[in-house]
mmCIF file of C-alpha atoms in Angstrom:
data_model
loop_
_atom_site.group_PDB
_atom_site.id
_atom_site.type_symbol
_atom_site.label_atom_id
_atom_site.label_comp_id
_atom_site.label_asym_id
_atom_site.label_seq_id
_atom_site.Cartn_x
_atom_site.Cartn_y
_atom_site.Cartn_z
ATOM 1 C CA MET A 221 -59.979 28.432 68.408
ATOM 2 C CA LYS A 222 -63.295 27.866 67.080
ATOM 3 C CA ILE A 223 -64.070 29.314 63.650
ATOM 4 C CA LEU A 224 -67.496 29.439 61.906
ATOM 5 C CA ALA A 225 -66.669 29.533 58.191
ATOM 6 C CA PHE A 226 -69.010 30.251 55.303
ATOM 7 C CA ASP A 227 -68.631 29.922 51.513
ATOM 8 C CA ILE A 228 -71.259 31.874 49.778
ATOM 9 C CA GLY A 229 -71.912 30.962 46.150
ATOM 10 C CA GLY A 230 -74.527 31.889 43.442
ATOM 11 C CA THR A 231 -76.439 28.645 44.179
ATOM 12 C CA ASN A 232 -75.526 27.369 47.729
ATOM 13 C CA ILE A 233 -74.050 28.502 50.925
ATOM 14 C CA LYS A 234 -71.818 25.982 52.615
ATOM 15 C CA TYR A 235 -70.809 26.423 56.181
ATOM 16 C CA ALA A 236 -68.816 24.531 58.880
ATOM 17 C CA ILE A 237 -66.986 24.778 62.035
ATOM 18 C CA CYS A 238 -63.134 24.765 61.799
ATOM 19 C CA ASN A 239 -60.787 24.153 64.768
ATOM 20 C CA GLU A 240 -57.306 25.319 65.393
ATOM 21 C CA ASN A 241 -55.930 22.427 63.357
ATOM 22 C CA PHE A 242 -58.110 23.319 60.390
ATOM 23 C CA GLN A 243 -60.209 20.202 60.633
ATOM 24 C CA LEU A 244 -63.917 20.726 59.674
ATOM 25 C CA SER A 245 -67.013 19.436 61.454
ATOM 26 C CA ASP A 246 -70.734 20.209 61.544
ATOM 27 C CA LYS A 247 -70.803 20.850 57.745
ATOM 28 C CA HIS A 248 -73.907 22.084 56.086
ATOM 29 C CA THR A 249 -75.328 23.364 52.816
ATOM 30 C CA ILE A 250 -78.289 25.455 52.106
ATOM 31 C CA PRO A 251 -79.730 27.331 49.006
ATOM 32 C CA THR A 252 -78.348 30.906 48.563
ATOM 33 C CA GLU A 253 -81.581 32.084 47.106
ATOM 34 C CA ALA A 254 -79.293 34.760 45.421
ATOM 35 C CA LYS A 255 -82.261 36.304 43.643
ATOM 36 C CA ASN A 256 -83.423 37.746 46.885
ATOM 37 C CA GLY A 257 -80.173 39.894 47.119
ATOM 38 C CA GLY A 258 -77.280 40.651 49.197
ATOM 39 C CA GLN A 259 -78.889 41.782 52.364
ATOM 40 C CA TYR A 260 -81.147 38.647 52.410
ATOM 41 C CA ILE A 261 -78.118 36.453 52.164
ATOM 42 C CA ILE A 262 -76.225 38.217 55.046
ATOM 43 C CA ASN A 263 -79.299 38.142 57.173
ATOM 44 C CA LYS A 264 -79.401 34.385 56.540
ATOM 45 C CA VAL A 265 -75.705 34.068 57.476
ATOM 46 C CA ILE A 266 -76.341 36.150 60.730
ATOM 47 C CA ASP A 267 -79.394 33.833 61.637
ATOM 48 C CA ILE A 268 -76.966 30.819 61.323
ATOM 49 C CA ILE A 269 -74.174 32.403 63.457
ATOM 50 C CA GLU A 270 -76.709 33.119 66.320
ATOM 51 C CA GLN A 271 -77.405 29.365 66.618
ATOM 52 C CA TYR A 272 -73.926 28.740 67.751
ATOM 53 C CA ASP A 273 -72.093 29.367 71.003
ATOM 54 C CA ASP A 274 -68.338 30.114 71.876
ATOM 55 C CA ILE A 275 -67.412 31.210 68.319
ATOM 56 C CA ASP A 276 -64.092 32.961 68.192
ATOM 57 C CA ARG A 277 -63.969 34.127 64.571
ATOM 58 C CA ILE A 278 -66.342 34.433 61.487
ATOM 59 C CA ALA A 279 -64.776 33.478 58.156
ATOM 60 C CA ILE A 280 -66.722 34.372 55.003
ATOM 61 C CA SER A 281 -65.783 33.381 51.468
ATOM 62 C CA THR A 282 -68.141 35.028 48.914
ATOM 63 C CA ALA A 283 -68.866 35.504 45.264
ATOM 64 C CA GLY A 284 -67.991 39.006 44.231
ATOM 65 C CA GLN A 285 -64.958 41.243 44.240
ATOM 66 C CA VAL A 286 -63.930 41.881 47.856
ATOM 67 C CA ASP A 287 -61.863 44.352 49.661
ATOM 68 C CA SER A 288 -60.693 41.879 52.265
ATOM 69 C CA VAL A 289 -58.946 44.602 54.477
ATOM 70 C CA ASN A 290 -62.276 46.180 55.105
ATOM 71 C CA GLY A 291 -64.581 43.304 54.482
ATOM 72 C CA ILE A 292 -66.538 45.084 51.684
ATOM 73 C CA VAL A 293 -68.097 43.586 48.583
ATOM 74 C CA VAL A 294 -66.831 46.316 46.124
ATOM 75 C CA TYR A 295 -68.577 44.889 43.117
ATOM 76 C CA SER A 296 -71.018 42.008 42.420
ATOM 77 C CA THR A 297 -72.659 41.080 39.083
ATOM 78 C CA ASP A 298 -76.431 40.488 39.048
ATOM 79 C CA ASN A 299 -75.779 36.781 39.966
ATOM 80 C CA ILE A 300 -76.366 38.341 43.443
ATOM 81 C CA PRO A 301 -78.442 41.553 43.134
ATOM 82 C CA TYR A 302 -77.861 44.477 45.418
ATOM 83 C CA TYR A 303 -74.653 43.058 46.850
ATOM 84 C CA THR A 304 -72.186 45.673 45.541
ATOM 85 C CA GLY A 305 -71.050 47.861 48.316
ATOM 86 C CA MET A 306 -72.240 45.435 51.017
ATOM 87 C CA MET A 307 -70.103 46.156 54.254
ATOM 88 C CA VAL A 308 -70.225 42.478 55.202
ATOM 89 C CA LYS A 309 -67.519 42.716 57.980
ATOM 90 C CA LYS A 310 -68.930 45.668 59.652
ATOM 91 C CA ILE A 311 -72.580 44.366 59.519
ATOM 92 C CA ILE A 312 -71.722 40.994 61.053
ATOM 93 C CA GLU A 313 -69.332 42.249 63.618
ATOM 94 C CA ASN A 314 -71.804 45.023 64.843
ATOM 95 C CA LYS A 315 -74.451 42.364 65.027
ATOM 96 C CA THR A 316 -72.528 39.441 66.658
ATOM 97 C CA GLY A 317 -69.519 41.137 68.207
ATOM 98 C CA ILE A 318 -67.267 38.392 66.721
ATOM 99 C CA PRO A 319 -64.020 39.283 64.802
ATOM 100 C CA THR A 320 -64.962 38.577 61.086
ATOM 101 C CA TYR A 321 -62.712 38.007 57.955
ATOM 102 C CA VAL A 322 -64.260 38.328 54.502
ATOM 103 C CA GLU A 323 -62.551 37.279 51.097
ATOM 104 C CA ASN A 324 -63.371 36.472 47.532
ATOM 105 C CA ASP A 325 -64.444 32.947 47.174
ATOM 106 C CA VAL A 326 -61.915 31.978 44.555
ATOM 107 C CA ASN A 327 -59.111 33.894 46.405
ATOM 108 C CA ALA A 328 -60.181 31.649 49.410
ATOM 109 C CA ALA A 329 -60.188 28.529 47.538
ATOM 110 C CA ALA A 330 -56.729 29.273 46.181
ATOM 111 C CA THR A 331 -55.382 30.002 49.654
ATOM 112 C CA GLY A 332 -57.021 26.686 50.888
ATOM 113 C CA GLU A 333 -55.375 24.774 48.108
ATOM 114 C CA ALA A 334 -52.042 26.494 48.649
ATOM 115 C CA LYS A 335 -51.914 25.700 52.339
ATOM 116 C CA PHE A 336 -53.613 22.266 52.483
ATOM 117 C CA GLY A 337 -54.314 21.027 48.981
ATOM 118 C CA ALA A 338 -53.206 20.629 45.348
ATOM 119 C CA ALA A 339 -50.949 23.620 45.395
ATOM 120 C CA LYS A 340 -49.258 22.919 48.622
ATOM 121 C CA ASN A 341 -45.498 23.777 48.406
ATOM 122 C CA THR A 342 -46.190 25.591 45.185
ATOM 123 C CA SER A 343 -45.407 29.331 45.181
ATOM 124 C CA ASP A 344 -47.073 30.183 41.766
ATOM 125 C CA PHE A 345 -50.245 28.884 40.238
ATOM 126 C CA ILE A 346 -53.645 29.925 38.832
ATOM 127 C CA CYS A 347 -56.948 28.720 40.394
ATOM 128 C CA LEU A 348 -60.202 28.731 38.598
ATOM 129 C CA THR A 349 -63.627 27.660 39.994
ATOM 130 C CA PHE A 350 -66.606 26.681 37.881
ATOM 131 C CA GLY A 351 -70.100 27.237 39.099
ATOM 132 C CA THR A 352 -72.783 29.781 38.456
ATOM 133 C CA GLY A 353 -69.976 31.731 37.047
ATOM 134 C CA ILE A 354 -66.313 31.315 36.701
ATOM 135 C CA GLY A 355 -63.997 32.702 39.293
ATOM 136 C CA GLY A 356 -60.240 33.119 39.162
ATOM 137 C CA ALA A 357 -57.197 33.762 41.467
ATOM 138 C CA ILE A 358 -53.602 34.353 40.774
ATOM 139 C CA TYR A 359 -51.161 33.083 43.411
ATOM 140 C CA LEU A 360 -47.592 34.569 42.889
ATOM 141 C CA ASN A 361 -44.604 34.368 45.229
ATOM 142 C CA ASP A 362 -46.606 32.556 47.939
ATOM 143 C CA LYS A 363 -49.348 35.157 48.068
ATOM 144 C CA LEU A 364 -52.500 36.375 46.162
ATOM 145 C CA THR A 365 -52.002 38.941 43.627
ATOM 146 C CA GLY A 366 -54.546 41.852 43.899
ATOM 147 C CA SER A 367 -57.980 41.731 45.511
ATOM 148 C CA SER A 368 -59.711 41.949 42.124
ATOM 149 C CA ALA A 369 -57.042 40.351 39.878
ATOM 150 C CA GLY A 370 -57.911 37.173 37.965
ATOM 151 C CA GLU A 371 -61.355 37.898 36.897
ATOM 152 C CA PHE A 372 -61.076 35.162 34.221
ATOM 153 C CA GLY A 373 -64.946 34.496 33.969
ATOM 154 C CA HIS A 374 -65.158 37.807 32.092
ATOM 155 C CA ILE A 375 -62.381 37.456 29.617
ATOM 156 C CA ILE A 376 -63.939 37.627 26.110
ATOM 157 C CA THR A 377 -63.892 34.212 24.321
ATOM 158 C CA HIS A 378 -66.698 35.073 21.829
ATOM 159 C CA ALA A 379 -66.681 38.717 20.704
ATOM 160 C CA GLY A 380 -70.296 39.955 20.378
ATOM 161 C CA GLY A 381 -71.609 36.755 22.035
ATOM 162 C CA ARG A 382 -74.105 36.043 24.649
ATOM 163 C CA PRO A 383 -74.940 38.857 27.000
ATOM 164 C CA CYS A 384 -73.364 38.486 30.574
ATOM 165 C CA THR A 385 -74.433 39.528 33.912
ATOM 166 C CA CYS A 386 -71.308 41.949 34.038
ATOM 167 C CA GLY A 387 -72.937 44.043 31.166
ATOM 168 C CA GLY A 388 -70.538 42.735 28.502
ATOM 169 C CA ASP A 389 -71.083 40.180 25.691
ATOM 170 C CA GLY A 390 -69.241 36.905 24.963
ATOM 171 C CA CYS A 391 -67.723 36.302 28.441
ATOM 172 C CA PHE A 392 -65.875 33.005 29.218
ATOM 173 C CA GLU A 393 -68.403 32.047 31.943
ATOM 174 C CA GLN A 394 -71.393 32.432 29.464
ATOM 175 C CA TYR A 395 -69.987 29.461 27.683
ATOM 176 C CA ALA A 396 -67.840 27.456 30.162
ATOM 177 C CA SER A 397 -69.472 27.871 33.614
ATOM 178 C CA ALA A 398 -71.435 24.962 35.134
ATOM 179 C CA LYS A 399 -74.440 26.927 34.707
ATOM 180 C CA ALA A 400 -73.672 27.104 30.858
ATOM 181 C CA LEU A 401 -73.390 23.276 30.852
ATOM 182 C CA VAL A 402 -76.707 22.988 32.521
ATOM 183 C CA ASN A 403 -78.316 25.327 30.136
ATOM 184 C CA SER A 404 -76.936 23.460 27.082
ATOM 185 C CA VAL A 405 -77.999 20.124 28.397
ATOM 186 C CA GLU A 406 -81.493 21.299 29.021
ATOM 187 C CA LYS A 407 -81.791 22.303 25.389
ATOM 188 C CA VAL A 408 -80.917 18.920 24.115
ATOM 189 C CA ALA A 409 -82.388 16.753 26.917
ATOM 190 C CA GLY A 410 -85.779 18.683 27.093
ATOM 191 C CA LYS A 411 -85.472 18.741 30.967
ATOM 192 C CA SER A 412 -83.518 20.387 33.683
ATOM 193 C CA LEU A 413 -80.605 18.376 35.019
ATOM 194 C CA ASN A 414 -78.026 19.651 37.654
ATOM 195 C CA GLY A 415 -74.409 19.101 37.250
ATOM 196 C CA PHE A 416 -74.433 15.911 39.267
ATOM 197 C CA GLU A 417 -77.315 14.348 37.228
ATOM 198 C CA ILE A 418 -75.758 15.255 33.982
ATOM 199 C CA PHE A 419 -72.973 12.728 34.751
ATOM 200 C CA LYS A 420 -75.173 9.991 35.900
ATOM 201 C CA LYS A 421 -74.772 7.032 33.619
ATOM 202 C CA GLU A 422 -78.091 7.122 32.008
ATOM 203 C CA ASN A 423 -77.602 10.714 30.998
ATOM 204 C CA PHE A 424 -73.867 10.660 30.307
ATOM 205 C CA ASN A 425 -74.300 7.843 27.830
ATOM 206 C CA ASN A 426 -76.981 9.783 25.913
ATOM 207 C CA THR A 427 -75.324 10.893 22.628
ATOM 208 C CA GLU A 428 -76.788 14.328 22.586
ATOM 209 C CA ILE A 429 -75.972 15.086 26.194
ATOM 210 C CA ARG A 430 -72.406 13.631 25.761
ATOM 211 C CA HIS A 431 -71.960 16.113 22.637
ATOM 212 C CA ALA A 432 -73.037 19.013 24.924
ATOM 213 C CA ILE A 433 -70.657 17.934 27.548
ATOM 214 C CA ASP A 434 -67.774 17.689 25.027
ATOM 215 C CA SER A 435 -68.623 21.025 23.434
ATOM 216 C CA TRP A 436 -68.573 22.588 26.905
ATOM 217 C CA ILE A 437 -65.115 21.261 27.633
ATOM 218 C CA ASP A 438 -64.017 22.528 24.320
ATOM 219 C CA GLU A 439 -65.158 26.090 25.752
ATOM 220 C CA ILE A 440 -63.274 25.579 28.870
ATOM 221 C CA ILE A 441 -60.046 24.843 26.785
ATOM 222 C CA ILE A 442 -60.635 28.134 24.856
ATOM 223 C CA GLY A 443 -60.346 30.152 27.995
ATOM 224 C CA LEU A 444 -57.583 28.038 29.505
ATOM 225 C CA LYS A 445 -55.353 28.553 26.397
ATOM 226 C CA SER A 446 -55.690 32.363 26.781
ATOM 227 C CA ILE A 447 -54.816 32.185 30.446
ATOM 228 C CA ILE A 448 -51.831 29.874 29.808
ATOM 229 C CA TYR A 449 -50.673 32.181 27.005
ATOM 230 C CA THR A 450 -50.896 35.180 29.270
ATOM 231 C CA PHE A 451 -49.245 33.780 32.332
ATOM 232 C CA ASN A 452 -47.328 30.638 31.229
ATOM 233 C CA PRO A 453 -48.194 28.904 34.678
ATOM 234 C CA SER A 454 -46.611 25.787 35.817
ATOM 235 C CA LEU A 455 -49.930 24.878 37.638
ATOM 236 C CA ILE A 456 -53.514 25.420 37.137
ATOM 237 C CA VAL A 457 -55.997 24.109 39.867
ATOM 238 C CA LEU A 458 -59.776 23.641 38.643
ATOM 239 C CA GLY A 459 -62.347 23.746 41.357
ATOM 240 C CA GLY A 460 -66.107 23.867 41.734
ATOM 241 C CA GLY A 461 -68.252 21.000 42.445
ATOM 242 C CA ILE A 462 -68.600 19.794 38.829
ATOM 243 C CA MET A 463 -64.878 19.460 38.476
ATOM 244 C CA ASN A 464 -64.990 16.289 40.654
ATOM 245 C CA GLU A 465 -66.081 14.534 37.506
ATOM 246 C CA GLU A 466 -62.846 12.772 36.202
ATOM 247 C CA TYR A 467 -63.983 12.755 32.574
ATOM 248 C CA ILE A 468 -63.746 16.606 32.498
ATOM 249 C CA ILE A 469 -60.090 16.747 33.355
ATOM 250 C CA GLU A 470 -59.147 13.663 31.417
ATOM 251 C CA LEU A 471 -60.802 15.196 28.202
ATOM 252 C CA ILE A 472 -58.910 18.585 28.919
ATOM 253 C CA ASP A 473 -55.623 16.708 29.317
ATOM 254 C CA ARG A 474 -56.253 14.828 25.952
ATOM 255 C CA LYS A 475 -57.081 17.894 23.830
ATOM 256 C CA ILE A 476 -55.370 20.975 25.362
ATOM 257 C CA TYR A 477 -51.648 19.967 24.907
ATOM 258 C CA LYS A 478 -52.304 19.186 21.227
ATOM 259 C CA GLN A 479 -53.439 22.844 20.812
ATOM 260 C CA LEU A 480 -50.668 24.614 22.736
ATOM 261 C CA MET A 481 -47.395 25.865 21.375
ATOM 262 C CA GLY A 482 -44.477 23.876 22.585
ATOM 263 C CA ASN A 483 -42.984 26.177 25.213
ATOM 264 C CA TYR A 484 -46.303 26.349 27.000
ATOM 265 C CA LYS A 485 -46.932 22.677 27.492
ATOM 266 C CA ASN A 486 -45.225 22.393 30.787
ATOM 267 C CA VAL A 487 -48.445 23.467 32.646
ATOM 268 C CA ASN A 488 -49.936 20.795 34.993
ATOM 269 C CA ILE A 489 -53.728 21.084 35.057
ATOM 270 C CA VAL A 490 -55.322 19.334 38.089
ATOM 271 C CA ASN A 491 -58.513 19.053 40.001
ATOM 272 C CA THR A 492 -58.778 20.610 43.445
ATOM 273 C CA GLU A 493 -57.775 18.296 46.312
ATOM 274 C CA LEU A 494 -60.090 19.955 48.715
ATOM 275 C CA GLY A 495 -63.098 20.033 46.622
ATOM 276 C CA ASN A 496 -65.954 22.097 48.067
ATOM 277 C CA ASN A 497 -63.939 22.630 51.334
ATOM 278 C CA ALA A 498 -61.276 24.696 49.607
ATOM 279 C CA GLY A 499 -62.929 28.038 50.210
ATOM 280 C CA ILE A 500 -63.979 27.360 53.775
ATOM 281 C CA LEU A 501 -60.482 26.174 54.781
ATOM 282 C CA GLY A 502 -58.770 29.069 52.991
ATOM 283 C CA VAL A 503 -60.976 31.822 54.523
ATOM 284 C CA ALA A 504 -60.602 30.098 57.967
ATOM 285 C CA TYR A 505 -56.872 30.155 57.637
ATOM 286 C CA GLU A 506 -56.953 33.863 57.196
ATOM 287 C CA ALA A 507 -59.516 34.511 59.844
ATOM 288 C CA ALA A 508 -57.312 32.595 62.272
ATOM 289 C CA LYS A 509 -54.814 35.408 61.904
ATOM 290 C CA LEU A 510 -57.189 38.065 63.300
#
C-alpha cells in the first residue's frame, strides 16, 4: 500500500510517502501560507497529490477541530481563516478519486506516538504539541477520547489576558506556544528569530533571550499543572519542532515536580520520539484501515 500523508500546520505543510510497513520516504516541507485561507491550502494539497502516481490512500493531519468520520473541519480559529466547515475528505476524493482520511493534527500525533513512539504500549496518556498554537489530545483505554476533546491551547491561564484567535482572552497558547516564544524574543532581541535560531549558541547565551526562554517555560508549566491536576496522567508527551530542544524538557523537569502536590508527581513528561513525523505516521496508520 502506498499512502501520501500530509500534516497541515499553521506555518508549514509536511508531506511524505508511507508504505505498508509505515516507513516514510520522499519527505517534503513547504510553507502553509495560512493567511490565504482554507481553500487555498486544500488546493495546494491537491496540486501535490496530482504530482504522484499509484497512490492508494490520502491521509491528512490538519490543524482545527475535525470530524474524522466525515473528514470535515468543524471549527478552526483565525490561524487558518475560512477553514471552518471545509469538507476536506469530500473535496479531495471528488477531485482525485483516492480514498482519503482526515484527522486533527494532535490526535494524529498522539496516534503516531501510541503506535510507534514515546507512548507505545501505553494505554493512557496526554499529548500536547507546541507550534503556532497549542494542540492537545487525550488517549484513554488505547483510543482517542472525543474528536474535539483536549483543546488545551484554549484553557485560560491568565484571566483577562492577551486576546486569542479563538475570541477569548488569556488562553494558554497566547503565552506558551512556540509563536509566543518567538514574539517574546523579538521584543528583547530587536529582531525576528525562529524557534531554531533562538536556541543557537550565540542567541541562547544572550542573557535577555535566555530570560525570555525561561519565562516562556514557566508559562508551559502553568498549563501543564492544570492538565495534571485535571487528569492525573502517568504520561504526557510534548511535541512540536521546538520541543526537540533538550533544554526545555530539562527545565520543565527541574521545576514542575517542586510545584506539584505529592500524589501528582508520578507523571512522566517526555519529548516525542517521532518528532515531526508523529502526525504523518498517525494519520497514515488510520488511513491504512480504509
